[in-house]
Amino acid sequence: MTTATPHTFPTDFLWGGATAANQIEGAYNEGGKGLSIQDVMPHGITTPRADGPTDDNLKQVAIDFYHRYAEDIALFAEMGFKTFRFSIAWSRIFPLGDETEPNEEGLAFYDRVIDECEKHGIAPLVTISHYETPLHLADTYDGWVNRDLIGFYERYARVLFARYGARVKYWLTFNEINSVLHAPLLSGGINTPKDQLTKTDLYQAVHNELVASALATKAARELAPTAQVGCMILAMPAYPLSPDPDDVFAALTTERTNLAFGDIHVRGEYPGYYLRSLRDQGVELVITDEERALLKEYTVDFVSFSYYVSVAETADVSQRVVGEGNIFPGVRNPTLKASEWGWQIDPVGLRTVLNQFWDRWQKPLFIVENGLGAKDELITVNGRKTVIDDYRIAYLNDHLVQVGEALADGVDVMGFTPWGCIDLVSASTAQMSKRYGFIYVDRNDDGTGTLDRFKKKSFGWYAEVIESNGASLSR
Ligand code: BG6
């Protein structure tokens, strides 16, 4: 990291934006692509899965990035992006997931996406698996509960490193790996409904993913020596609801359900508190000596995370007023305001997370998701359609100011890729109306719309932030 003076960003800071294949690409059955779990989740995690694809699933078309990627990447370049986070749809590469040979048409698509990035000097940041396990693996194997997925994923990762490893430096193994504990189908391709899933199966799935992540890191070392591999954690700090020592420990226990994933990825072994929690829940995992050695040897180069909300925690059940959260809820913090979707807004929490992670792991940190999901109104100003999204600018400004504080605290922050840099389909609710982008996409929750792109006010604001390397932020 280039040294940052107080409140300035390093000169090599990776400014950019983040997306995921299933939320932008569309073309769900084109180019030899197989079905993924997203094709049977028309309403995100709000309803049980469907049997097969349904017309009410906005992700079938999403924002049609599959056909419009060149136009979109050019817009990112216009904002000055140094990096673009996208995911590869596993079922474009291995349509069923358990084949031995990849689908060339799928691979060629991502060649073209990377070509466009290179044309504009944008470094790709690739998520190998972002909430889109091939459906066949969910239906036939029950997803990550089954150890066979380790081999299927390793084969997939090896194909990616062999094909793109010389061109892609930054890789993330699993999106928000800790969310499998809360959304087993979305995050782990686990078909068994959550209320019927045993704790042992759930934690075995976690273990299988962690081993697969280590195997991907091993594959990168062999096939793409210049690549850097990171884990990706859903960060959600939990504050004690009161100074009562029992509340303080309850908050620590809640945080550890997320921190455990970083501990394992960075230190290469299960922490004692995690093993105790498994014992207390009566979970007995199958872990081989070879797997222990893999976890220990193939730890990550950096830690990436999403940050949207903080929560509170209390040991007093009568005080547990649960609010909304990213994928999973937490106890509401009475001091914070919330978004239209009930996600509580806490910029200082981002500084807290950055300091906590740095103190704990001493690994470079990458904020690969942050942002405000909000309803936007498309209006005409001086003959141009736009959105005056001052609320989004304020949210991102306030969070970036806290990133500046963390940099001044001495934290090594690699970059910032706000979520949904172009409007996309929401993961939790599968809506278009929950918009995060600097670029408005004309598509509505009922599927109508031209799919045309329009620059919001935040587009120019973010371009200036990047151009000035953070100096234009309002402090
Ligand atoms: C994260 C996911 O949970 O948050 C993204 O990695 C998701 O896929 C983002 O879109 C925002 O959540 P939502 O539910 O508002 O789309």
GROMACS .gro file of C-alpha atoms and ligand atoms in nm:
model
  491
    1MET     CA    1   0.000   0.000   0.000
    2THR     CA    2   0.119   0.352  -0.075
    3THR     CA    3   0.118   0.547   0.251
    4ALA     CA    4  -0.184   0.769   0.298
    5THR     CA    5  -0.156   1.095   0.484
    6PRO     CA    6  -0.454   1.162   0.711
    7HIS     CA    7  -0.782   1.166   0.518
    8THR     CA    8  -0.625   1.102   0.178
    9PHE     CA    9  -0.651   0.787  -0.027
   10PRO     CA   10  -0.346   0.599  -0.155
   11THR     CA   11  -0.255   0.676  -0.514
   12ASP     CA   12  -0.310   0.311  -0.613
   13PHE     CA   13  -0.653   0.293  -0.445
   14LEU     CA   14  -0.888   0.074  -0.649
   15TRP     CA   15  -1.201   0.280  -0.708
   16GLY     CA   16  -1.475   0.094  -0.893
   17GLY     CA   17  -1.811  -0.074  -0.870
   18ALA     CA   18  -1.955  -0.420  -0.804
   19THR     CA   19  -2.212  -0.653  -0.961
   20ALA     CA   20  -2.302  -1.023  -0.984
   21ALA     CA   21  -2.381  -1.224  -1.296
   22ASN     CA   22  -2.733  -1.335  -1.204
   23GLN     CA   23  -2.833  -0.980  -1.115
   24ILE     CA   24  -2.715  -0.816  -1.437
   25GLU     CA   25  -2.659  -1.059  -1.724
   26GLY     CA   26  -3.001  -1.196  -1.812
   27ALA     CA   27  -2.972  -1.434  -2.112
   28TYR     CA   28  -3.048  -1.707  -1.859
   29ASN     CA   29  -3.079  -1.975  -2.126
   30GLU     CA   30  -2.845  -1.840  -2.396
   31GLY     CA   31  -2.491  -1.935  -2.489
   32GLY     CA   32  -2.524  -2.289  -2.362
   33LYS     CA   33  -2.590  -2.171  -2.007
   34GLY     CA   34  -2.753  -2.417  -1.769
   35LEU     CA   35  -3.005  -2.322  -1.504
   36SER     CA   36  -2.887  -2.191  -1.169
   37ILE     CA   37  -3.068  -2.169  -0.837
   38GLN     CA   38  -3.151  -1.809  -0.928
   39ASP     CA   39  -3.376  -1.934  -1.206
   40VAL     CA   40  -3.607  -2.087  -0.944
   41MET     CA   41  -3.591  -1.794  -0.701
   42PRO     CA   42  -3.820  -1.540  -0.870
   43HIS     CA   43  -3.875  -1.346  -0.549
   44GLY     CA   44  -3.530  -1.372  -0.395
   45ILE     CA   45  -3.533  -1.509  -0.043
   46THR     CA   46  -3.883  -1.386   0.036
   47THR     CA   47  -4.067  -1.699  -0.086
   48PRO     CA   48  -3.988  -2.071  -0.122
   49ARG     CA   49  -3.819  -2.176  -0.448
   50ALA     CA   50  -4.016  -2.261  -0.762
   51ASP     CA   51  -3.993  -2.595  -0.943
   52GLY     CA   52  -3.849  -2.442  -1.259
   53PRO     CA   53  -3.804  -2.108  -1.438
   54THR     CA   54  -4.103  -1.873  -1.423
   55ASP     CA   55  -4.182  -1.565  -1.632
   56ASP     CA   56  -4.210  -1.342  -1.326
   57ASN     CA   57  -3.836  -1.382  -1.261
   58LEU     CA   58  -3.673  -1.049  -1.351
   59LYS     CA   59  -3.330  -1.217  -1.357
   60GLN     CA   60  -3.417  -1.395  -1.682
   61VAL     CA   61  -3.344  -1.065  -1.856
   62ALA     CA   62  -3.199  -0.869  -1.560
   63ILE     CA   63  -3.045  -0.557  -1.717
   64ASP     CA   64  -2.929  -0.748  -2.025
   65PHE     CA   65  -2.560  -0.697  -1.948
   66TYR     CA   66  -2.497  -1.012  -2.153
   67HIS     CA   67  -2.568  -0.811  -2.466
   68ARG     CA   68  -2.485  -0.460  -2.341
   69TYR     CA   69  -2.161  -0.517  -2.151
   70ALA     CA   70  -1.952  -0.301  -2.385
   71GLU     CA   71  -2.181   0.001  -2.341
   72ASP     CA   72  -2.190  -0.050  -1.962
   73ILE     CA   73  -1.815  -0.090  -1.919
   74ALA     CA   74  -1.764   0.224  -2.128
   75LEU     CA   75  -1.987   0.410  -1.881
   76PHE     CA   76  -1.783   0.273  -1.590
   77ALA     CA   77  -1.470   0.395  -1.767
   78GLU     CA   78  -1.628   0.737  -1.806
   79MET     CA   79  -1.660   0.750  -1.426
   80GLY     CA   80  -1.291   0.664  -1.405
   81PHE     CA   81  -1.323   0.310  -1.262
   82LYS     CA   82  -0.992   0.146  -1.183
   83THR     CA   83  -1.161  -0.186  -1.117
   84PHE     CA   84  -1.490  -0.362  -1.195
   85ARG     CA   85  -1.619  -0.643  -0.978
   86PHE     CA   86  -1.830  -0.899  -1.161
   87SER     CA   87  -1.898  -1.265  -1.104
   88ILE     CA   88  -1.877  -1.555  -1.343
   89ALA     CA   89  -2.197  -1.757  -1.373
   90TRP     CA   90  -2.089  -2.111  -1.285
   91SER     CA   91  -2.369  -2.254  -1.500
   92ARG     CA   92  -2.237  -2.068  -1.808
   93ILE     CA   93  -1.908  -2.255  -1.770
   94PHE     CA   94  -2.042  -2.587  -1.641
   95PRO     CA   95  -2.415  -2.589  -1.728
   96LEU     CA   96  -2.493  -2.876  -1.491
   97GLY     CA   97  -2.196  -2.831  -1.263
   98ASP     CA   98  -2.072  -3.190  -1.263
   99GLU     CA   99  -1.946  -3.219  -1.623
  100THR     CA  100  -1.579  -3.272  -1.697
  101GLU     CA  101  -1.557  -3.033  -1.996
  102PRO     CA  102  -1.646  -2.662  -1.981
  103ASN     CA  103  -1.880  -2.480  -2.218
  104GLU     CA  104  -1.659  -2.282  -2.459
  105GLU     CA  105  -1.933  -2.031  -2.541
  106GLY     CA  106  -1.957  -1.934  -2.175
  107LEU     CA  107  -1.582  -1.894  -2.143
  108ALA     CA  108  -1.571  -1.682  -2.458
  109PHE     CA  109  -1.830  -1.442  -2.313
  110TYR     CA  110  -1.606  -1.357  -2.017
  111ASP     CA  111  -1.308  -1.322  -2.254
  112ARG     CA  112  -1.507  -1.046  -2.421
  113VAL     CA  113  -1.596  -0.881  -2.089
  114ILE     CA  114  -1.230  -0.884  -1.985
  115ASP     CA  115  -1.131  -0.748  -2.330
  116GLU     CA  116  -1.359  -0.448  -2.270
  117CYS     CA  117  -1.215  -0.393  -1.922
  118GLU     CA  118  -0.861  -0.401  -2.060
  119LYS     CA  119  -0.955  -0.163  -2.339
  120HIS     CA  120  -1.040   0.093  -2.071
  121GLY     CA  121  -0.759   0.010  -1.829
  122ILE     CA  122  -1.003  -0.137  -1.576
  123ALA     CA  123  -0.874  -0.424  -1.360
  124PRO     CA  124  -1.131  -0.705  -1.333
  125LEU     CA  125  -1.217  -0.824  -0.982
  126VAL     CA  126  -1.382  -1.162  -1.026
  127THR     CA  127  -1.609  -1.346  -0.784
  128ILE     CA  128  -1.598  -1.717  -0.866
  129SER     CA  129  -1.929  -1.801  -0.701
  130HIS     CA  130  -2.188  -1.536  -0.624
  131TYR     CA  131  -2.523  -1.687  -0.525
  132GLU     CA  132  -2.567  -1.892  -0.843
  133THR     CA  133  -2.491  -2.257  -0.784
  134PRO     CA  134  -2.595  -2.463  -1.090
  135LEU     CA  135  -2.949  -2.587  -1.024
  136HIS     CA  136  -2.854  -2.946  -1.104
  137LEU     CA  137  -2.609  -2.941  -0.813
  138ALA     CA  138  -2.885  -2.818  -0.581
  139ASP     CA  139  -3.141  -3.071  -0.706
  140THR     CA  140  -2.916  -3.376  -0.733
  141TYR     CA  141  -2.654  -3.323  -0.462
  142ASP     CA  142  -2.828  -3.085  -0.216
  143GLY     CA  143  -2.560  -2.829  -0.290
  144TRP     CA  144  -2.269  -2.776  -0.055
  145VAL     CA  145  -2.397  -3.029   0.198
  146ASN     CA  146  -2.246  -3.285  -0.038
  147ARG     CA  147  -1.867  -3.319  -0.041
  148ASP     CA  148  -1.874  -3.386  -0.416
  149LEU     CA  149  -1.920  -3.014  -0.468
  150ILE     CA  150  -1.564  -2.954  -0.351
  151GLY     CA  151  -1.432  -3.136  -0.658
  152PHE     CA  152  -1.681  -2.975  -0.897
  153TYR     CA  153  -1.592  -2.629  -0.770
  154GLU     CA  154  -1.219  -2.699  -0.783
  155ARG     CA  155  -1.252  -2.810  -1.146
  156TYR     CA  156  -1.448  -2.493  -1.226
  157ALA     CA  157  -1.194  -2.270  -1.047
  158ARG     CA  158  -0.905  -2.440  -1.228
  159VAL     CA  159  -1.070  -2.373  -1.564
  160LEU     CA  160  -1.109  -2.005  -1.471
  161PHE     CA  161  -0.750  -1.961  -1.350
  162ALA     CA  162  -0.613  -2.139  -1.657
  163ARG     CA  163  -0.822  -1.927  -1.893
  164TYR     CA  164  -0.816  -1.583  -1.727
  165GLY     CA  165  -0.539  -1.608  -1.467
  166ALA     CA  166  -0.288  -1.403  -1.665
  167ARG     CA  167  -0.542  -1.124  -1.720
  168VAL     CA  168  -0.728  -1.112  -1.388
  169LYS     CA  169  -0.531  -1.022  -1.077
  170TYR     CA  170  -0.803  -1.005  -0.810
  171TRP     CA  171  -1.023  -1.305  -0.727
  172LEU     CA  172  -1.286  -1.377  -0.461
  173THR     CA  173  -1.376  -1.738  -0.391
  174PHE     CA  174  -1.731  -1.715  -0.250
  175ASN     CA  175  -1.956  -1.414  -0.211
  176GLU     CA  176  -2.050  -1.347   0.153
  177ILE     CA  177  -1.948  -1.699   0.253
  178ASN     CA  178  -2.093  -1.657   0.604
  179SER     CA  179  -2.444  -1.602   0.467
  180VAL     CA  180  -2.484  -1.977   0.405
  181LEU     CA  181  -2.575  -2.005   0.774
  182HIS     CA  182  -2.879  -1.786   0.709
  183ALA     CA  183  -2.976  -1.842   0.344
  184PRO     CA  184  -2.872  -2.201   0.263
  185LEU     CA  185  -3.028  -2.215  -0.086
  186LEU     CA  186  -2.909  -1.873  -0.201
  187SER     CA  187  -2.560  -1.903  -0.061
  188GLY     CA  188  -2.501  -2.277  -0.054
  189GLY     CA  189  -2.726  -2.420  -0.324
  190ILE     CA  190  -2.883  -2.631  -0.049
  191ASN     CA  191  -3.221  -2.755  -0.160
  192THR     CA  192  -3.338  -2.886   0.175
  193PRO     CA  193  -3.554  -2.613   0.328
  194LYS     CA  194  -3.379  -2.430   0.611
  195ASP     CA  195  -3.624  -2.549   0.877
  196GLN     CA  196  -3.557  -2.912   0.782
  197LEU     CA  197  -3.180  -2.884   0.752
  198THR     CA  198  -2.981  -3.036   1.038
  199LYS     CA  199  -2.711  -2.826   1.202
  200THR     CA  200  -2.459  -3.094   1.113
  201ASP     CA  201  -2.547  -3.073   0.743
  202LEU     CA  202  -2.537  -2.693   0.753
  203TYR     CA  203  -2.194  -2.675   0.917
  204GLN     CA  204  -2.063  -2.954   0.696
  205ALA     CA  205  -2.166  -2.738   0.399
  206VAL     CA  206  -1.971  -2.448   0.553
  207HIS     CA  207  -1.668  -2.673   0.594
  208ASN     CA  208  -1.696  -2.801   0.238
  209GLU     CA  209  -1.701  -2.443   0.106
  210LEU     CA  210  -1.400  -2.348   0.317
  211VAL     CA  211  -1.203  -2.645   0.183
  212ALA     CA  212  -1.309  -2.556  -0.173
  213SER     CA  213  -1.194  -2.199  -0.114
  214ALA     CA  214  -0.852  -2.326  -0.002
  215LEU     CA  215  -0.834  -2.551  -0.309
  216ALA     CA  216  -0.912  -2.252  -0.532
  217THR     CA  217  -0.627  -2.062  -0.367
  218LYS     CA  218  -0.400  -2.362  -0.430
  219ALA     CA  219  -0.511  -2.368  -0.794
  220ALA     CA  220  -0.435  -1.997  -0.827
  221ARG     CA  221  -0.084  -2.045  -0.687
  222GLU     CA  222  -0.022  -2.315  -0.951
  223LEU     CA  223  -0.198  -2.169  -1.254
  224ALA     CA  224  -0.199  -1.793  -1.197
  225PRO     CA  225   0.103  -1.699  -0.985
  226THR     CA  226   0.037  -1.325  -1.014
  227ALA     CA  227  -0.323  -1.357  -0.895
  228GLN     CA  228  -0.432  -1.246  -0.549
  229VAL     CA  229  -0.709  -1.445  -0.387
  230GLY     CA  230  -0.939  -1.303  -0.124
  231CYS     CA  231  -1.224  -1.427   0.088
  232MET     CA  232  -1.547  -1.229   0.096
  233ILE     CA  233  -1.739  -1.182   0.418
  234LEU     CA  234  -2.072  -1.020   0.493
  235ALA     CA  235  -1.963  -0.771   0.760
  236MET     CA  236  -2.226  -0.669   1.012
  237PRO     CA  237  -2.087  -0.530   1.337
  238ALA     CA  238  -2.302  -0.603   1.643
  239TYR     CA  239  -2.303  -0.343   1.920
  240PRO     CA  240  -2.412  -0.426   2.276
  241LEU     CA  241  -2.761  -0.283   2.325
  242SER     CA  242  -2.653  -0.175   2.675
  243PRO     CA  243  -2.328  -0.174   2.878
  244ASP     CA  244  -2.453  -0.482   3.071
  245PRO     CA  245  -2.162  -0.730   3.049
  246ASP     CA  246  -2.405  -1.000   2.934
  247ASP     CA  247  -2.506  -0.778   2.640
  248VAL     CA  248  -2.140  -0.713   2.560
  249PHE     CA  249  -2.068  -1.084   2.546
  250ALA     CA  250  -2.385  -1.152   2.347
  251ALA     CA  251  -2.266  -0.895   2.090
  252LEU     CA  252  -1.925  -1.062   2.076
  253THR     CA  253  -2.088  -1.402   2.023
  254THR     CA  254  -2.304  -1.268   1.738
  255GLU     CA  255  -2.006  -1.102   1.571
  256ARG     CA  256  -1.804  -1.420   1.598
  257THR     CA  257  -2.055  -1.606   1.382
  258ASN     CA  258  -1.924  -1.381   1.101
  259LEU     CA  259  -1.565  -1.331   1.216
  260ALA     CA  260  -1.507  -1.708   1.229
  261PHE     CA  261  -1.500  -1.714   0.849
  262GLY     CA  262  -1.221  -1.458   0.833
  263ASP     CA  263  -1.034  -1.633   1.114
  264ILE     CA  264  -1.038  -1.959   0.919
  265HIS     CA  265  -0.952  -1.801   0.584
  266VAL     CA  266  -0.666  -1.597   0.731
  267ARG     CA  267  -0.529  -1.822   1.006
  268GLY     CA  268  -0.609  -2.154   0.841
  269GLU     CA  269  -0.775  -2.326   1.136
  270TYR     CA  270  -1.099  -2.334   1.328
  271PRO     CA  271  -1.090  -2.101   1.630
  272GLY     CA  272  -1.169  -2.244   1.976
  273TYR     CA  273  -1.490  -2.043   2.016
  274TYR     CA  274  -1.618  -2.187   1.686
  275LEU     CA  275  -1.538  -2.544   1.791
  276ARG     CA  276  -1.717  -2.485   2.119
  277SER     CA  277  -2.021  -2.352   1.938
  278LEU     CA  278  -2.027  -2.666   1.722
  279ARG     CA  279  -2.000  -2.885   2.033
  280ASP     CA  280  -2.281  -2.692   2.206
  281GLN     CA  281  -2.502  -2.747   1.902
  282GLY     CA  282  -2.421  -3.118   1.890
  283VAL     CA  283  -2.253  -3.083   1.549
  284GLU     CA  284  -1.994  -3.342   1.451
  285LEU     CA  285  -1.810  -3.261   1.132
  286VAL     CA  286  -1.624  -3.488   0.897
  287ILE     CA  287  -1.283  -3.321   0.854
  288THR     CA  288  -0.990  -3.512   0.709
  289ASP     CA  289  -0.623  -3.449   0.796
  290GLU     CA  290  -0.566  -3.355   0.434
  291GLU     CA  291  -0.838  -3.088   0.458
  292ARG     CA  292  -0.687  -2.948   0.778
  293ALA     CA  293  -0.352  -2.920   0.599
  294LEU     CA  294  -0.513  -2.748   0.299
  295LEU     CA  295  -0.687  -2.490   0.518
  296LYS     CA  296  -0.358  -2.420   0.696
  297GLU     CA  297  -0.144  -2.388   0.386
  298TYR     CA  298  -0.371  -2.203   0.145
  299THR     CA  299  -0.480  -1.894   0.332
  300VAL     CA  300  -0.597  -1.577   0.158
  301ASP     CA  301  -0.395  -1.282   0.031
  302PHE     CA  302  -0.655  -1.025   0.131
  303VAL     CA  303  -0.991  -0.999   0.303
  304SER     CA  304  -1.283  -0.845   0.119
  305PHE     CA  305  -1.622  -0.771   0.262
  306SER     CA  306  -1.963  -0.616   0.207
  307TYR     CA  307  -2.084  -0.354   0.450
  308TYR     CA  308  -2.433  -0.208   0.457
  309VAL     CA  309  -2.561  -0.219   0.814
  310SER     CA  310  -2.468  -0.263   1.175
  311VAL     CA  311  -2.697  -0.424   1.431
  312ALA     CA  312  -2.733  -0.433   1.807
  313GLU     CA  313  -2.736  -0.740   2.031
  314THR     CA  314  -2.867  -0.819   2.376
  315ALA     CA  315  -2.877  -1.118   2.608
  316ASP     CA  316  -3.221  -1.008   2.731
  317VAL     CA  317  -3.477  -1.183   2.511
  318SER     CA  318  -3.748  -0.932   2.607
  319GLN     CA  319  -3.535  -0.652   2.455
  320ARG     CA  320  -3.473  -0.828   2.124
  321VAL     CA  321  -3.659  -0.607   1.875
  322VAL     CA  322  -3.544  -0.749   1.545
  323GLY     CA  323  -3.513  -0.525   1.239
  324GLU     CA  324  -3.407  -0.580   0.880
  325GLY     CA  325  -3.054  -0.659   0.767
  326ASN     CA  326  -2.848  -0.774   0.471
  327ILE     CA  327  -2.967  -1.136   0.413
  328PHE     CA  328  -3.022  -1.186   0.787
  329PRO     CA  329  -3.173  -0.954   1.048
  330GLY     CA  330  -3.040  -0.824   1.377
  331VAL     CA  331  -3.159  -0.636   1.683
  332ARG     CA  332  -3.255  -0.279   1.597
  333ASN     CA  333  -3.024  -0.002   1.713
  334PRO     CA  334  -3.244   0.280   1.850
  335THR     CA  335  -2.980   0.544   1.762
  336LEU     CA  336  -2.979   0.483   1.385
  337LYS     CA  337  -3.202   0.574   1.093
  338ALA     CA  338  -3.290   0.319   0.826
  339SER     CA  339  -3.329   0.296   0.448
  340GLU     CA  340  -3.669   0.247   0.281
  341TRP     CA  341  -3.603  -0.127   0.316
  342GLY     CA  342  -3.532  -0.097   0.689
  343TRP     CA  343  -3.152  -0.141   0.664
  344GLN     CA  344  -3.000   0.078   0.935
  345ILE     CA  345  -2.745   0.331   0.813
  346ASP     CA  346  -2.419   0.359   1.008
  347PRO     CA  347  -2.114   0.512   0.832
  348VAL     CA  348  -1.899   0.498   1.148
  349GLY     CA  349  -1.963   0.123   1.155
  350LEU     CA  350  -1.754   0.097   0.838
  351ARG     CA  351  -1.455   0.258   1.015
  352THR     CA  352  -1.515   0.021   1.307
  353VAL     CA  353  -1.515  -0.285   1.078
  354LEU     CA  354  -1.203  -0.171   0.894
  355ASN     CA  355  -1.014  -0.118   1.220
  356GLN     CA  356  -1.140  -0.442   1.372
  357PHE     CA  357  -1.050  -0.653   1.068
  358TRP     CA  358  -0.708  -0.491   1.031
  359ASP     CA  359  -0.625  -0.531   1.400
  360ARG     CA  360  -0.739  -0.891   1.388
  361TRP     CA  361  -0.594  -1.019   1.061
  362GLN     CA  362  -0.331  -0.771   0.939
  363LYS     CA  363  -0.432  -0.845   0.582
  364PRO     CA  364  -0.513  -0.584   0.315
  365LEU     CA  365  -0.886  -0.511   0.317
  366PHE     CA  366  -1.110  -0.452   0.017
  367ILE     CA  367  -1.459  -0.302   0.055
  368VAL     CA  368  -1.629  -0.481  -0.233
  369GLU     CA  369  -1.988  -0.383  -0.151
  370ASN     CA  370  -2.153  -0.083   0.010
  371GLY     CA  371  -2.439   0.138  -0.096
  372LEU     CA  372  -2.796   0.252  -0.054
  373GLY     CA  373  -3.087   0.063  -0.206
  374ALA     CA  374  -3.348   0.330  -0.275
  375LYS     CA  375  -3.644   0.414  -0.498
  376ASP     CA  376  -3.542   0.657  -0.771
  377GLU     CA  377  -3.752   0.893  -0.982
  378LEU     CA  378  -3.645   0.943  -1.340
  379ILE     CA  379  -3.699   1.307  -1.437
  380THR     CA  380  -3.599   1.533  -1.725
  381VAL     CA  381  -3.349   1.812  -1.657
  382ASN     CA  382  -3.232   2.031  -1.946
  383GLY     CA  383  -3.370   1.783  -2.194
  384ARG     CA  384  -3.188   1.483  -2.036
  385LYS     CA  385  -3.336   1.207  -1.828
  386THR     CA  386  -3.170   1.172  -1.489
  387VAL     CA  387  -3.223   1.101  -1.120
  388ILE     CA  388  -3.138   1.358  -0.855
  389ASP     CA  389  -3.016   1.106  -0.600
  390ASP     CA  390  -2.874   1.331  -0.330
  391TYR     CA  391  -2.966   1.064  -0.071
  392ARG     CA  392  -2.732   0.814  -0.242
  393ILE     CA  393  -2.454   1.071  -0.270
  394ALA     CA  394  -2.491   1.151   0.103
  395TYR     CA  395  -2.480   0.782   0.197
  396LEU     CA  396  -2.169   0.707  -0.009
  397ASN     CA  397  -1.998   1.032   0.088
  398ASP     CA  398  -2.045   0.963   0.459
  399HIS     CA  399  -1.916   0.607   0.426
  400LEU     CA  400  -1.615   0.714   0.221
  401VAL     CA  401  -1.528   0.981   0.477
  402GLN     CA  402  -1.508   0.697   0.731
  403VAL     CA  403  -1.286   0.499   0.495
  404GLY     CA  404  -1.059   0.806   0.494
  405GLU     CA  405  -1.060   0.799   0.874
  406ALA     CA  406  -0.967   0.431   0.874
  407LEU     CA  407  -0.682   0.502   0.631
  408ALA     CA  408  -0.561   0.770   0.869
  409ASP     CA  409  -0.589   0.510   1.148
  410GLY     CA  410  -0.330   0.310   0.953
  411VAL     CA  411  -0.563   0.049   0.805
  412ASP     CA  412  -0.452  -0.099   0.472
  413VAL     CA  413  -0.753  -0.054   0.240
  414MET     CA  414  -0.707  -0.172  -0.119
  415GLY     CA  415  -1.018  -0.026  -0.275
  416PHE     CA  416  -1.388   0.046  -0.276
  417THR     CA  417  -1.640  -0.102  -0.518
  418PRO     CA  418  -1.991   0.019  -0.427
  419TRP     CA  419  -2.266  -0.230  -0.492
  420GLY     CA  420  -2.479  -0.216  -0.802
  421CYS     CA  421  -2.280   0.059  -0.973
  422ILE     CA  422  -2.545   0.018  -1.240
  423ASP     CA  423  -2.903  -0.060  -1.131
  424LEU     CA  424  -2.962  -0.434  -1.109
  425VAL     CA  425  -3.205  -0.689  -0.969
  426SER     CA  426  -3.200  -0.709  -0.589
  427ALA     CA  427  -3.072  -1.032  -0.435
  428SER     CA  428  -3.301  -1.049  -0.134
  429THR     CA  429  -3.626  -0.923  -0.289
  430ALA     CA  430  -3.560  -0.967  -0.664
  431GLN     CA  431  -3.692  -0.615  -0.730
  432MET     CA  432  -3.565  -0.361  -0.983
  433SER     CA  433  -3.708  -0.077  -0.774
  434LYS     CA  434  -3.444  -0.128  -0.505
  435ARG     CA  435  -3.179   0.067  -0.691
  436TYR     CA  436  -2.814   0.119  -0.599
  437GLY     CA  437  -2.665   0.249  -0.923
  438PHE     CA  438  -2.490   0.557  -1.055
  439ILE     CA  439  -2.658   0.453  -1.381
  440TYR     CA  440  -3.036   0.423  -1.400
  441VAL     CA  441  -3.169   0.129  -1.599
  442ASP     CA  442  -3.519   0.171  -1.739
  443ARG     CA  443  -3.678  -0.146  -1.613
  444ASN     CA  444  -3.963  -0.183  -1.367
  445ASP     CA  445  -4.071  -0.448  -1.119
  446ASP     CA  446  -4.336  -0.571  -1.363
  447GLY     CA  447  -4.067  -0.629  -1.629
  448THR     CA  448  -4.166  -0.333  -1.846
  449GLY     CA  449  -3.911  -0.076  -1.961
  450THR     CA  450  -3.674  -0.005  -2.247
  451LEU     CA  451  -3.355  -0.114  -2.065
  452ASP     CA  452  -3.205   0.220  -2.166
  453ARG     CA  453  -2.932   0.359  -1.942
  454PHE     CA  454  -2.934   0.712  -1.790
  455LYS     CA  455  -2.669   0.883  -1.579
  456LYS     CA  456  -2.788   0.983  -1.233
  457LYS     CA  457  -2.654   1.288  -1.046
  458SER     CA  458  -2.435   1.046  -0.846
  459PHE     CA  459  -2.259   0.948  -1.172
  460GLY     CA  460  -2.089   1.288  -1.194
  461TRP     CA  461  -2.035   1.299  -0.818
  462TYR     CA  462  -1.853   0.962  -0.815
  463ALA     CA  463  -1.648   1.055  -1.122
  464GLU     CA  464  -1.526   1.361  -0.932
  465VAL     CA  465  -1.448   1.156  -0.620
  466ILE     CA  466  -1.236   0.921  -0.830
  467GLU     CA  467  -1.073   1.200  -1.029
  468SER     CA  468  -0.976   1.383  -0.709
  469ASN     CA  469  -0.882   1.054  -0.535
  470GLY     CA  470  -1.125   1.132  -0.254
  471ALA     CA  471  -1.030   1.497  -0.208
  472SER     CA  472  -1.372   1.614  -0.328
  473LEU     CA  473  -1.558   1.434  -0.047
  474SER     CA  474  -1.757   1.659   0.189
  475ARG     CA  475  -1.620   1.625   0.539
  476BG6     C1  476  -2.524  -0.857  -0.077
  476BG6     C2  477  -2.507  -0.941  -0.201
  476BG6     O1  478  -2.591  -0.935   0.014
  476BG6     O2  479  -2.600  -0.742  -0.083
  476BG6     C3  480  -2.560  -0.882  -0.328
  476BG6     O3  481  -2.374  -0.980  -0.216
  476BG6     C4  482  -2.685  -0.803  -0.298
  476BG6     O4  483  -2.579  -0.985  -0.421
  476BG6     C5  484  -2.647  -0.688  -0.205
  476BG6     O5  485  -2.752  -0.757  -0.410
  476BG6     C6  486  -2.762  -0.595  -0.173
  476BG6     O6  487  -2.871  -0.668  -0.129
  476BG6     P1  488  -3.015  -0.654  -0.195
  476BG6     O7  489  -3.094  -0.759  -0.130
  476BG6     O8  490  -3.058  -0.516  -0.163
  476BG6     O9  491  -2.994  -0.676  -0.340
   0.00000   0.00000   0.00000
